[in-house]
Each structure stands twice: as C-alpha cells, then as structure tokens.
Amino acid sequence: MGTVEMEVFSNSQLIIMTILMLAGGEVFMSMLELFFIKSKLPKYNDHLLITPSSKPTKSVEQIELNSICCSEKTDHISFDNKNNNNNNNTILKHNSIRYLCYVVLGYFLIVHVGGSCLVLWYIRLIPSAKHVLEQKGLQAETFSVFTIVSTFSNCGFVPTNENMIVFKENSGLLLLLIPQVLLGNTLYPACLRFAIWVLKKITKREECDYLLKNYREIGYDHLLSRSRSCFLAITVFGFIIVQLVIFCSLEWNSEAMDDLNFYQKLVASLFEVVNSRHTGESVLDLSIISPAILVLFVVMM
C-alpha cells in the first residue's frame, strides 16, 4: 500500500527504496541469519577430518605381534572410534551449514540478476512497454531492478501510479514477474530443496546429502523435508488453480477485461490470482471487480 504517487520519486529515491526492499525481504533476512551462524562456526583443517582411508594399514606380522594386547585395548579403541565419528559428524554439519549459506546466496543472486536482465531485455524489445516508461520518465534499468526486487520481496510497489495496470496488455512482462512472486515467498522452501537436490546430482558433494537428510539439525526454518516441500508446492498450485477457475468464470467478460484478447485475459487473470496471496500487485482495476472475487481474495489472503 502507498500513500503517495510513485511517479513523484526521483531515480535516486527509487534506488534507495530498492535497497530498503532488498534488505527487508524474508529471504535476505534469513540469509543474514545463516551467515551470522556461519561466522560463529569453528574452522577446521583438512587433516582433522578422519576418514576410513586415512587410517594406517598394518602388516600381517604387526597384527600377530599385537594380537595379545588387542583385547586389553578394545574398550579404548571403541571409545576413540566413537569420538572420531562424532568429530566427523560435527565437521560435516558445520561444512553443510557453510555450503547452505552459499546455496542461498547463489539462489538470491541468480533470481534477482536473472529476473532484472529478462525484464530489461523485454522492455527494450517491446515498443509498447518501452513507450510507457518513456511517457512516465522512468529509466528502464531502474524500473527492471525495482520491480524485480519489490516482487521477490513481496512489497507490491511498482514505479508507476497505476501499478501494473498500464502493462495489462504486455503478457510477456507479466509472465516474467509471476515466478518472482512465488520464488520469494511460499515456494522458496520447495525451490531451495530442489536446488540442493540438483547440486547433489551434479557435484556429488556430501554436504548436499547431509542437508537433504538432516534438515532439522541445520536449524534453517526454510529447509523442509521432501514430503512437506511437495505438500507445500501442491497446496500453492492448488490454490492458484482454484482462484484462476473462479476468477475467469466470473470476470472473463467483465469491464475489467475490456480490450484484451483471449491470451491476454488468461495471463492477466493468472497474474491477478497469484498476486492476491502475495505481493498485492494488480493488473486490473479492483474497484470494478465483482464483490464475489474480492471476497475470494480476502479468503485467500
């Protein structure tokens, strides 16, 4: 929600708002918490990690000579092995936390940089979108970064007074923003687990396997189990489909959908229902939408 018109802000003020939205986002704050935990972890040298391959081998003669005293040292060796296993598990846990920090950072950067580049590329290629920014005196670069950060952080701000209504015919731009809405909010835990699974398949790192199997020990609230991640994704898409069907059935031929073709109506409807539970960005005039749809939005929110 805004109390002033967005177009009164200068380019430098929009940049400051972008930084504030970036720093206040849920994913960014959780990433800071991870790096804070990482900074408190002890550092280990490679030689402290004990593996079976690092144990010295013994010849047959040595085994025969030491067979007499083996029974006396069994308890001591068993105790040492337990300590070694505990040390290895602790080191692996700490390494996994460090690895998770870089995974979340990479996720954060890829989504923002990739999304901003795609939006900027779209604006420069599509004359109608470029014309809107030129009329309002907005720089394409600032608009792209601002909109992506706002959408990912679920702030709902757009540098235009009409929000996204001026882009309701630019279906490509709306399709670029829809994933940002979900990646920075309800689908973040599921996408994070999927990213770790992909990295496990590619890199074969044991940290990835540890993160997937011991998510509770990591203490990162956004890292969920496989079943919970699947249920979360199913729930999110289920709500979207239900809203889309109801919205299209009631608003397809309404005044809000005037001057839009079939494809534009479908994309605009999808954008509207996805944002109803998240950022609050709107591509249609809510004042002329039927009360039943407003009640649906309230329930979903």
PDB file of C-alpha atoms in Angstrom:
ATOM      1  CA  MET A   1       0.000   0.000   0.000  1.00  0.00           C
ATOM      2  CA  GLY A   2       1.188   3.516  -0.806  1.00  0.00           C
ATOM      3  CA  THR A   3       0.120   6.935   0.469  1.00  0.00           C
ATOM      4  CA  VAL A   4       1.874   8.927  -2.269  1.00  0.00           C
ATOM      5  CA  GLU A   5       2.095   8.586  -6.022  1.00  0.00           C
ATOM      6  CA  MET A   6       5.099   6.509  -7.051  1.00  0.00           C
ATOM      7  CA  GLU A   7       5.939   8.696 -10.032  1.00  0.00           C
ATOM      8  CA  VAL A   8       6.872  11.651  -7.800  1.00  0.00           C
ATOM      9  CA  PHE A   9      10.015   9.808  -6.686  1.00  0.00           C
ATOM     10  CA  SER A  10      13.252  10.597  -8.490  1.00  0.00           C
ATOM     11  CA  ASN A  11      15.539   7.921  -9.883  1.00  0.00           C
ATOM     12  CA  SER A  12      17.882   8.153  -6.875  1.00  0.00           C
ATOM     13  CA  GLN A  13      14.951   7.816  -4.470  1.00  0.00           C
ATOM     14  CA  LEU A  14      13.752   4.720  -6.305  1.00  0.00           C
ATOM     15  CA  ILE A  15      17.232   3.241  -5.944  1.00  0.00           C
ATOM     16  CA  ILE A  16      17.167   3.883  -2.184  1.00  0.00           C
ATOM     17  CA  MET A  17      13.741   2.245  -1.954  1.00  0.00           C
ATOM     18  CA  THR A  18      15.101  -0.720  -3.906  1.00  0.00           C
ATOM     19  CA  ILE A  19      17.919  -1.176  -1.396  1.00  0.00           C
ATOM     20  CA  LEU A  20      15.484  -0.972   1.523  1.00  0.00           C
ATOM     21  CA  MET A  21      13.153  -3.541  -0.046  1.00  0.00           C
ATOM     22  CA  LEU A  22      16.093  -5.810  -0.808  1.00  0.00           C
ATOM     23  CA  ALA A  23      17.371  -5.647   2.768  1.00  0.00           C
ATOM     24  CA  GLY A  24      13.924  -6.186   4.269  1.00  0.00           C
ATOM     25  CA  GLY A  25      12.955  -9.237   2.251  1.00  0.00           C
ATOM     26  CA  GLU A  26      12.343 -12.528   4.035  1.00  0.00           C
ATOM     27  CA  VAL A  27      14.904 -14.467   2.006  1.00  0.00           C
ATOM     28  CA  PHE A  28      17.584 -11.813   2.555  1.00  0.00           C
ATOM     29  CA  MET A  29      16.961 -11.697   6.313  1.00  0.00           C
ATOM     30  CA  SER A  30      17.091 -15.478   6.589  1.00  0.00           C
ATOM     31  CA  MET A  31      20.335 -15.445   4.585  1.00  0.00           C
ATOM     32  CA  LEU A  32      21.844 -12.928   7.015  1.00  0.00           C
ATOM     33  CA  GLU A  33      20.902 -15.235   9.877  1.00  0.00           C
ATOM     34  CA  LEU A  34      22.662 -18.119   8.135  1.00  0.00           C
ATOM     35  CA  PHE A  35      25.833 -16.104   7.602  1.00  0.00           C
ATOM     36  CA  PHE A  36      25.719 -14.991  11.233  1.00  0.00           C
ATOM     37  CA  ILE A  37      25.597 -18.649  12.305  1.00  0.00           C
ATOM     38  CA  LYS A  38      28.401 -19.427   9.847  1.00  0.00           C
ATOM     39  CA  SER A  39      30.625 -16.721  11.348  1.00  0.00           C
ATOM     40  CA  LYS A  40      30.404 -18.428  14.750  1.00  0.00           C
ATOM     41  CA  LEU A  41      31.411 -21.872  13.488  1.00  0.00           C
ATOM     42  CA  PRO A  42      34.943 -23.094  14.272  1.00  0.00           C
ATOM     43  CA  LYS A  43      37.351 -23.561  11.417  1.00  0.00           C
ATOM     44  CA  TYR A  44      38.805 -26.987  10.656  1.00  0.00           C
ATOM     45  CA  ASN A  45      41.886 -28.130   8.843  1.00  0.00           C
ATOM     46  CA  ASP A  46      41.581 -30.901   6.293  1.00  0.00           C
ATOM     47  CA  HIS A  47      43.750 -33.245   8.322  1.00  0.00           C
ATOM     48  CA  LEU A  48      41.333 -33.122  11.241  1.00  0.00           C
ATOM     49  CA  LEU A  49      38.652 -34.847   9.247  1.00  0.00           C
ATOM     50  CA  ILE A  50      39.147 -38.552   9.954  1.00  0.00           C
ATOM     51  CA  THR A  51      38.059 -40.938   7.246  1.00  0.00           C
ATOM     52  CA  PRO A  52      38.492 -44.686   6.895  1.00  0.00           C
ATOM     53  CA  SER A  53      41.031 -44.150   4.123  1.00  0.00           C
ATOM     54  CA  SER A  54      43.240 -42.126   6.463  1.00  0.00           C
ATOM     55  CA  LYS A  55      43.710 -44.974   8.926  1.00  0.00           C
ATOM     56  CA  PRO A  56      47.160 -46.596   8.746  1.00  0.00           C
ATOM     57  CA  THR A  57      47.365 -50.164   7.463  1.00  0.00           C
ATOM     58  CA  LYS A  58      49.081 -52.929   9.346  1.00  0.00           C
ATOM     59  CA  SER A  59      51.110 -55.850   8.063  1.00  0.00           C
ATOM     60  CA  VAL A  60      50.451 -59.468   8.981  1.00  0.00           C
ATOM     61  CA  GLU A  61      53.464 -59.520  11.324  1.00  0.00           C
ATOM     62  CA  GLN A  62      52.290 -56.486  13.207  1.00  0.00           C
ATOM     63  CA  ILE A  63      48.836 -57.990  13.615  1.00  0.00           C
ATOM     64  CA  GLU A  64      50.283 -61.214  15.003  1.00  0.00           C
ATOM     65  CA  LEU A  65      52.563 -59.367  17.423  1.00  0.00           C
ATOM     66  CA  ASN A  66      49.787 -57.160  18.684  1.00  0.00           C
ATOM     67  CA  SER A  67      47.088 -59.841  18.898  1.00  0.00           C
ATOM     68  CA  ILE A  68      47.815 -60.466  22.572  1.00  0.00           C
ATOM     69  CA  CYS A  69      47.187 -56.920  23.694  1.00  0.00           C
ATOM     70  CA  CYS A  70      44.200 -56.321  21.408  1.00  0.00           C
ATOM     71  CA  SER A  71      41.671 -57.474  23.968  1.00  0.00           C
ATOM     72  CA  GLU A  72      43.052 -55.037  26.551  1.00  0.00           C
ATOM     73  CA  LYS A  73      42.751 -52.088  24.165  1.00  0.00           C
ATOM     74  CA  THR A  74      39.322 -52.901  22.730  1.00  0.00           C
ATOM     75  CA  ASP A  75      37.443 -50.553  25.036  1.00  0.00           C
ATOM     76  CA  HIS A  76      39.881 -47.729  24.426  1.00  0.00           C
ATOM     77  CA  ILE A  77      39.752 -48.151  20.637  1.00  0.00           C
ATOM     78  CA  SER A  78      35.952 -48.293  20.688  1.00  0.00           C
ATOM     79  CA  PHE A  79      35.870 -45.047  22.655  1.00  0.00           C
ATOM     80  CA  ASP A  80      38.271 -43.395  20.202  1.00  0.00           C
ATOM     81  CA  ASN A  81      36.186 -44.535  17.221  1.00  0.00           C
ATOM     82  CA  LYS A  82      33.063 -43.022  18.739  1.00  0.00           C
ATOM     83  CA  ASN A  83      34.872 -39.742  19.303  1.00  0.00           C
ATOM     84  CA  ASN A  84      36.181 -39.788  15.741  1.00  0.00           C
ATOM     85  CA  ASN A  85      32.691 -40.418  14.356  1.00  0.00           C
ATOM     86  CA  ASN A  86      31.258 -37.614  16.463  1.00  0.00           C
ATOM     87  CA  ASN A  87      34.004 -35.268  15.291  1.00  0.00           C
ATOM     88  CA  ASN A  88      33.379 -36.210  11.669  1.00  0.00           C
ATOM     89  CA  ASN A  89      29.629 -35.636  12.034  1.00  0.00           C
ATOM     90  CA  THR A  90      30.207 -32.259  13.675  1.00  0.00           C
ATOM     91  CA  ILE A  91      32.630 -31.180  10.961  1.00  0.00           C
ATOM     92  CA  LEU A  92      30.230 -32.339   8.241  1.00  0.00           C
ATOM     93  CA  LYS A  93      27.365 -30.461   9.875  1.00  0.00           C
ATOM     94  CA  HIS A  94      29.378 -27.244  10.044  1.00  0.00           C
ATOM     95  CA  ASN A  95      30.561 -27.638   6.460  1.00  0.00           C
ATOM     96  CA  SER A  96      26.977 -28.225   5.385  1.00  0.00           C
ATOM     97  CA  ILE A  97      25.859 -25.001   7.057  1.00  0.00           C
ATOM     98  CA  ARG A  98      28.630 -23.124   5.244  1.00  0.00           C
ATOM     99  CA  TYR A  99      27.598 -24.745   1.973  1.00  0.00           C
ATOM    100  CA  LEU A 100      23.947 -23.833   2.576  1.00  0.00           C
ATOM    101  CA  CYS A 101      24.964 -20.185   3.012  1.00  0.00           C
ATOM    102  CA  TYR A 102      26.458 -20.125  -0.471  1.00  0.00           C
ATOM    103  CA  VAL A 103      23.490 -22.013  -1.949  1.00  0.00           C
ATOM    104  CA  VAL A 104      21.035 -19.443  -0.572  1.00  0.00           C
ATOM    105  CA  LEU A 105      23.301 -16.595  -1.718  1.00  0.00           C
ATOM    106  CA  GLY A 106      23.505 -18.081  -5.204  1.00  0.00           C
ATOM    107  CA  TYR A 107      19.731 -18.568  -5.296  1.00  0.00           C
ATOM    108  CA  PHE A 108      19.219 -14.966  -4.231  1.00  0.00           C
ATOM    109  CA  LEU A 109      21.630 -13.528  -6.802  1.00  0.00           C
ATOM    110  CA  ILE A 110      20.515 -15.697  -9.716  1.00  0.00           C
ATOM    111  CA  VAL A 111      16.832 -14.857  -9.224  1.00  0.00           C
ATOM    112  CA  HIS A 112      17.452 -11.116  -8.895  1.00  0.00           C
ATOM    113  CA  VAL A 113      20.110 -10.693 -11.581  1.00  0.00           C
ATOM    114  CA  GLY A 114      18.398 -13.072 -13.993  1.00  0.00           C
ATOM    115  CA  GLY A 115      14.969 -11.543 -13.431  1.00  0.00           C
ATOM    116  CA  SER A 116      16.220  -7.972 -13.814  1.00  0.00           C
ATOM    117  CA  CYS A 117      18.043  -8.827 -17.049  1.00  0.00           C
ATOM    118  CA  LEU A 118      14.972 -10.549 -18.507  1.00  0.00           C
ATOM    119  CA  VAL A 119      12.665  -7.643 -17.654  1.00  0.00           C
ATOM    120  CA  LEU A 120      15.148  -5.128 -19.065  1.00  0.00           C
ATOM    121  CA  TRP A 121      15.541  -7.201 -22.205  1.00  0.00           C
ATOM    122  CA  TYR A 122      11.750  -7.363 -22.617  1.00  0.00           C
ATOM    123  CA  ILE A 123      11.302  -3.609 -22.200  1.00  0.00           C
ATOM    124  CA  ARG A 124      13.971  -2.830 -24.772  1.00  0.00           C
ATOM    125  CA  LEU A 125      12.493  -5.254 -27.299  1.00  0.00           C
ATOM    126  CA  ILE A 126       8.775  -4.481 -26.885  1.00  0.00           C
ATOM    127  CA  PRO A 127       7.907  -0.951 -28.067  1.00  0.00           C
ATOM    128  CA  SER A 128       4.645  -0.695 -26.097  1.00  0.00           C
ATOM    129  CA  ALA A 129       6.352  -1.389 -22.750  1.00  0.00           C
ATOM    130  CA  LYS A 130       9.229   0.922 -23.604  1.00  0.00           C
ATOM    131  CA  HIS A 131       6.782   3.680 -24.590  1.00  0.00           C
ATOM    132  CA  VAL A 132       5.047   3.520 -21.196  1.00  0.00           C
ATOM    133  CA  LEU A 133       8.327   4.131 -19.353  1.00  0.00           C
ATOM    134  CA  GLU A 134       9.306   6.936 -21.699  1.00  0.00           C
ATOM    135  CA  GLN A 135       5.981   8.684 -21.123  1.00  0.00           C
ATOM    136  CA  LYS A 136       6.451   8.487 -17.373  1.00  0.00           C
ATOM    137  CA  GLY A 137      10.136   9.455 -17.420  1.00  0.00           C
ATOM    138  CA  LEU A 138      11.329   6.190 -15.890  1.00  0.00           C
ATOM    139  CA  GLN A 139      14.667   4.589 -16.684  1.00  0.00           C
ATOM    140  CA  ALA A 140      14.350   1.027 -17.930  1.00  0.00           C
ATOM    141  CA  GLU A 141      17.235  -0.218 -15.763  1.00  0.00           C
ATOM    142  CA  THR A 142      15.797   1.280 -12.570  1.00  0.00           C
ATOM    143  CA  PHE A 143      12.316   0.016 -13.357  1.00  0.00           C
ATOM    144  CA  SER A 144      13.575  -3.513 -14.021  1.00  0.00           C
ATOM    145  CA  VAL A 145      15.591  -3.843 -10.816  1.00  0.00           C
ATOM    146  CA  PHE A 146      12.988  -2.056  -8.680  1.00  0.00           C
ATOM    147  CA  THR A 147      10.121  -4.224  -9.922  1.00  0.00           C
ATOM    148  CA  ILE A 148      12.038  -7.490  -9.543  1.00  0.00           C
ATOM    149  CA  VAL A 149      13.197  -6.668  -6.011  1.00  0.00           C
ATOM    150  CA  SER A 150       9.726  -5.497  -4.995  1.00  0.00           C
ATOM    151  CA  THR A 151       8.057  -8.574  -6.472  1.00  0.00           C
ATOM    152  CA  PHE A 152      10.553 -11.054  -4.992  1.00  0.00           C
ATOM    153  CA  SER A 153      10.397  -9.380  -1.566  1.00  0.00           C
ATOM    154  CA  ASN A 154       6.578  -9.249  -1.808  1.00  0.00           C
ATOM    155  CA  CYS A 155       6.438  -5.488  -1.236  1.00  0.00           C
ATOM    156  CA  GLY A 156       3.982  -4.797  -4.065  1.00  0.00           C
ATOM    157  CA  PHE A 157       5.484  -1.455  -5.120  1.00  0.00           C
ATOM    158  CA  VAL A 158       5.757  -0.538  -8.803  1.00  0.00           C
ATOM    159  CA  PRO A 159       7.263   2.789 -10.002  1.00  0.00           C
ATOM    160  CA  THR A 160       4.010   3.694 -11.814  1.00  0.00           C
ATOM    161  CA  ASN A 161       0.939   5.309 -10.282  1.00  0.00           C
ATOM    162  CA  GLU A 162      -1.341   2.688 -11.840  1.00  0.00           C
ATOM    163  CA  ASN A 163       0.676  -0.244 -10.511  1.00  0.00           C
ATOM    164  CA  MET A 164       0.788  -2.895 -13.287  1.00  0.00           C
ATOM    165  CA  ILE A 165      -2.489  -1.833 -14.957  1.00  0.00           C
ATOM    166  CA  VAL A 166      -0.557   0.074 -17.632  1.00  0.00           C
ATOM    167  CA  PHE A 167       1.109  -3.222 -18.609  1.00  0.00           C
ATOM    168  CA  LYS A 168      -2.017  -5.388 -18.740  1.00  0.00           C
ATOM    169  CA  GLU A 169      -1.528  -5.941 -22.478  1.00  0.00           C
ATOM    170  CA  ASN A 170       2.167  -6.866 -22.015  1.00  0.00           C
ATOM    171  CA  SER A 171       1.612 -10.533 -21.231  1.00  0.00           C
ATOM    172  CA  GLY A 172       5.298 -11.372 -21.583  1.00  0.00           C
ATOM    173  CA  LEU A 173       6.231  -8.965 -18.787  1.00  0.00           C
ATOM    174  CA  LEU A 174       3.539 -10.410 -16.529  1.00  0.00           C
ATOM    175  CA  LEU A 175       4.793 -13.943 -17.178  1.00  0.00           C
ATOM    176  CA  LEU A 176       8.311 -12.853 -16.188  1.00  0.00           C
ATOM    177  CA  LEU A 177       7.063 -11.468 -12.876  1.00  0.00           C
ATOM    178  CA  ILE A 178       4.820 -14.368 -11.847  1.00  0.00           C
ATOM    179  CA  PRO A 179       7.727 -16.724 -10.965  1.00  0.00           C
ATOM    180  CA  GLN A 180       9.363 -13.957  -8.923  1.00  0.00           C
ATOM    181  CA  VAL A 181       6.245 -13.743  -6.775  1.00  0.00           C
ATOM    182  CA  LEU A 182       6.423 -17.434  -5.896  1.00  0.00           C
ATOM    183  CA  LEU A 183      10.217 -17.845  -5.703  1.00  0.00           C
ATOM    184  CA  GLY A 184      10.479 -15.209  -2.994  1.00  0.00           C
ATOM    185  CA  ASN A 185       7.553 -16.377  -0.917  1.00  0.00           C
ATOM    186  CA  THR A 186       5.626 -19.629  -0.489  1.00  0.00           C
ATOM    187  CA  LEU A 187       7.614 -21.696  -2.983  1.00  0.00           C
ATOM    188  CA  TYR A 188      11.006 -20.668  -1.603  1.00  0.00           C
ATOM    189  CA  PRO A 189      11.409 -23.717   0.699  1.00  0.00           C
ATOM    190  CA  ALA A 190      10.438 -26.131  -2.084  1.00  0.00           C
ATOM    191  CA  CYS A 191      12.708 -24.403  -4.616  1.00  0.00           C
ATOM    192  CA  LEU A 192      15.597 -24.338  -2.141  1.00  0.00           C
ATOM    193  CA  ARG A 193      15.344 -28.078  -1.518  1.00  0.00           C
ATOM    194  CA  PHE A 194      15.091 -28.706  -5.259  1.00  0.00           C
ATOM    195  CA  ALA A 195      18.213 -26.579  -5.850  1.00  0.00           C
ATOM    196  CA  ILE A 196      20.142 -28.591  -3.244  1.00  0.00           C
ATOM    197  CA  TRP A 197      18.948 -31.843  -4.841  1.00  0.00           C
ATOM    198  CA  VAL A 198      20.129 -30.664  -8.267  1.00  0.00           C
ATOM    199  CA  LEU A 199      23.507 -29.657  -6.831  1.00  0.00           C
ATOM    200  CA  LYS A 200      23.788 -33.084  -5.215  1.00  0.00           C
ATOM    201  CA  LYS A 201      23.248 -34.782  -8.580  1.00  0.00           C
ATOM    202  CA  ILE A 202      25.779 -32.518 -10.281  1.00  0.00           C
ATOM    203  CA  THR A 203      28.529 -32.111  -7.684  1.00  0.00           C
ATOM    204  CA  LYS A 204      28.102 -35.339  -5.638  1.00  0.00           C
ATOM    205  CA  ARG A 205      29.069 -33.357  -2.522  1.00  0.00           C
ATOM    206  CA  GLU A 206      28.332 -34.997   0.793  1.00  0.00           C
ATOM    207  CA  GLU A 207      27.166 -31.649   2.194  1.00  0.00           C
ATOM    208  CA  CYS A 208      24.160 -31.745  -0.139  1.00  0.00           C
ATOM    209  CA  ASP A 209      23.230 -35.224   1.016  1.00  0.00           C
ATOM    210  CA  TYR A 210      23.583 -34.132   4.646  1.00  0.00           C
ATOM    211  CA  LEU A 211      21.368 -31.091   4.085  1.00  0.00           C
ATOM    212  CA  LEU A 212      18.637 -33.179   2.485  1.00  0.00           C
ATOM    213  CA  LYS A 213      18.675 -35.842   5.197  1.00  0.00           C
ATOM    214  CA  ASN A 214      19.389 -33.759   8.312  1.00  0.00           C
ATOM    215  CA  TYR A 215      17.409 -30.588   7.650  1.00  0.00           C
ATOM    216  CA  ARG A 216      16.239 -30.381  11.279  1.00  0.00           C
ATOM    217  CA  GLU A 217      19.791 -30.339  12.638  1.00  0.00           C
ATOM    218  CA  ILE A 218      20.724 -27.433  10.378  1.00  0.00           C
ATOM    219  CA  GLY A 219      18.198 -25.178  12.094  1.00  0.00           C
ATOM    220  CA  TYR A 220      17.175 -23.264   8.953  1.00  0.00           C
ATOM    221  CA  ASP A 221      13.404 -22.861   9.040  1.00  0.00           C
ATOM    222  CA  HIS A 222      13.059 -22.632   5.249  1.00  0.00           C
ATOM    223  CA  LEU A 223      14.741 -26.005   4.686  1.00  0.00           C
ATOM    224  CA  LEU A 224      11.917 -28.540   4.851  1.00  0.00           C
ATOM    225  CA  SER A 225      11.605 -32.275   4.349  1.00  0.00           C
ATOM    226  CA  ARG A 226      10.800 -33.722   0.944  1.00  0.00           C
ATOM    227  CA  SER A 227       7.206 -34.554   1.859  1.00  0.00           C
ATOM    228  CA  ARG A 228       6.495 -31.133   3.354  1.00  0.00           C
ATOM    229  CA  SER A 229       8.075 -29.406   0.354  1.00  0.00           C
ATOM    230  CA  CYS A 230       5.895 -31.435  -2.012  1.00  0.00           C
ATOM    231  CA  PHE A 231       2.747 -30.737   0.016  1.00  0.00           C
ATOM    232  CA  LEU A 232       3.626 -27.053   0.069  1.00  0.00           C
ATOM    233  CA  ALA A 233       4.053 -26.911  -3.713  1.00  0.00           C
ATOM    234  CA  ILE A 234       0.816 -28.851  -4.267  1.00  0.00           C
ATOM    235  CA  THR A 235      -1.064 -26.503  -1.934  1.00  0.00           C
ATOM    236  CA  VAL A 236       0.288 -23.367  -3.627  1.00  0.00           C
ATOM    237  CA  PHE A 237      -0.560 -24.523  -7.140  1.00  0.00           C
ATOM    238  CA  GLY A 238      -3.901 -25.905  -5.961  1.00  0.00           C
ATOM    239  CA  PHE A 239      -4.955 -22.519  -4.567  1.00  0.00           C
ATOM    240  CA  ILE A 240      -3.798 -20.799  -7.756  1.00  0.00           C
ATOM    241  CA  ILE A 241      -5.821 -23.155  -9.975  1.00  0.00           C
ATOM    242  CA  VAL A 242      -8.947 -22.786  -7.839  1.00  0.00           C
ATOM    243  CA  GLN A 243      -8.675 -18.995  -7.874  1.00  0.00           C
ATOM    244  CA  LEU A 244      -7.973 -18.924 -11.614  1.00  0.00           C
ATOM    245  CA  VAL A 245     -11.037 -21.011 -12.445  1.00  0.00           C
ATOM    246  CA  ILE A 246     -13.342 -18.918 -10.261  1.00  0.00           C
ATOM    247  CA  PHE A 247     -11.843 -15.626 -11.422  1.00  0.00           C
ATOM    248  CA  CYS A 248     -12.135 -16.479 -15.109  1.00  0.00           C
ATOM    249  CA  SER A 249     -15.675 -17.769 -14.739  1.00  0.00           C
ATOM    250  CA  LEU A 250     -16.860 -14.542 -13.092  1.00  0.00           C
ATOM    251  CA  GLU A 251     -14.699 -11.855 -14.708  1.00  0.00           C
ATOM    252  CA  TRP A 252     -13.975 -13.123 -18.229  1.00  0.00           C
ATOM    253  CA  ASN A 253     -16.450 -10.771 -19.925  1.00  0.00           C
ATOM    254  CA  SER A 254     -16.393  -8.028 -17.302  1.00  0.00           C
ATOM    255  CA  GLU A 255     -15.451  -4.389 -17.792  1.00  0.00           C
ATOM    256  CA  ALA A 256     -12.041  -5.032 -16.235  1.00  0.00           C
ATOM    257  CA  MET A 257     -11.174  -7.362 -19.137  1.00  0.00           C
ATOM    258  CA  ASP A 258     -12.204  -4.988 -21.931  1.00  0.00           C
ATOM    259  CA  ASP A 259      -9.859  -4.622 -24.921  1.00  0.00           C
ATOM    260  CA  LEU A 260      -7.958  -7.830 -24.066  1.00  0.00           C
ATOM    261  CA  ASN A 261      -7.785 -10.889 -26.301  1.00  0.00           C
ATOM    262  CA  PHE A 262      -8.062 -14.482 -25.060  1.00  0.00           C
ATOM    263  CA  TYR A 263      -4.341 -14.883 -24.318  1.00  0.00           C
ATOM    264  CA  GLN A 264      -4.063 -11.514 -22.571  1.00  0.00           C
ATOM    265  CA  LYS A 265      -7.133 -12.256 -20.441  1.00  0.00           C
ATOM    266  CA  LEU A 266      -5.703 -15.603 -19.356  1.00  0.00           C
ATOM    267  CA  VAL A 267      -2.279 -14.173 -18.413  1.00  0.00           C
ATOM    268  CA  ALA A 268      -3.817 -11.152 -16.673  1.00  0.00           C
ATOM    269  CA  SER A 269      -6.110 -13.426 -14.665  1.00  0.00           C
ATOM    270  CA  LEU A 270      -3.199 -15.662 -13.680  1.00  0.00           C
ATOM    271  CA  PHE A 271      -1.133 -12.643 -12.623  1.00  0.00           C
ATOM    272  CA  GLU A 272      -4.004 -11.296 -10.552  1.00  0.00           C
ATOM    273  CA  VAL A 273      -4.738 -14.513  -8.664  1.00  0.00           C
ATOM    274  CA  VAL A 274      -1.061 -15.246  -7.976  1.00  0.00           C
ATOM    275  CA  ASN A 275      -0.553 -11.766  -6.536  1.00  0.00           C
ATOM    276  CA  SER A 276      -3.699 -11.913  -4.416  1.00  0.00           C
ATOM    277  CA  ARG A 277      -1.915 -14.112  -1.873  1.00  0.00           C
ATOM    278  CA  HIS A 278       1.486 -12.466  -2.096  1.00  0.00           C
ATOM    279  CA  THR A 279       2.724  -9.090  -3.354  1.00  0.00           C
ATOM    280  CA  GLY A 280      -0.594  -7.374  -3.972  1.00  0.00           C
ATOM    281  CA  GLU A 281       0.442  -6.095  -7.396  1.00  0.00           C
ATOM    282  CA  SER A 282      -2.584  -5.638  -9.620  1.00  0.00           C
ATOM    283  CA  VAL A 283      -3.031  -5.643 -13.374  1.00  0.00           C
ATOM    284  CA  LEU A 284      -6.785  -4.952 -13.203  1.00  0.00           C
ATOM    285  CA  ASP A 285      -8.843  -2.209 -11.584  1.00  0.00           C
ATOM    286  CA  LEU A 286     -10.111  -3.763  -8.355  1.00  0.00           C
ATOM    287  CA  SER A 287     -12.821  -1.120  -7.977  1.00  0.00           C
ATOM    288  CA  ILE A 288     -14.804  -2.635 -10.859  1.00  0.00           C
ATOM    289  CA  ILE A 289     -14.253  -6.288  -9.965  1.00  0.00           C
ATOM    290  CA  SER A 290     -17.280  -8.171  -8.633  1.00  0.00           C
ATOM    291  CA  PRO A 291     -17.711  -8.416  -4.831  1.00  0.00           C
ATOM    292  CA  ALA A 292     -17.540 -12.213  -5.015  1.00  0.00           C
ATOM    293  CA  ILE A 293     -13.980 -12.043  -6.353  1.00  0.00           C
ATOM    294  CA  LEU A 294     -12.994  -9.554  -3.653  1.00  0.00           C
ATOM    295  CA  VAL A 295     -14.328 -11.971  -1.030  1.00  0.00           C
ATOM    296  CA  LEU A 296     -12.314 -14.758  -2.678  1.00  0.00           C
ATOM    297  CA  PHE A 297      -9.166 -12.631  -2.479  1.00  0.00           C
ATOM    298  CA  VAL A 298      -9.822 -11.874   1.183  1.00  0.00           C
ATOM    299  CA  VAL A 299     -10.202 -15.576   1.971  1.00  0.00           C
ATOM    300  CA  MET A 300      -7.020 -16.462   0.088  1.00  0.00           C
ATOM    301  CA  MET A 301      -5.046 -13.686   1.770  1.00  0.00           C
TER     302      MET A 301
END
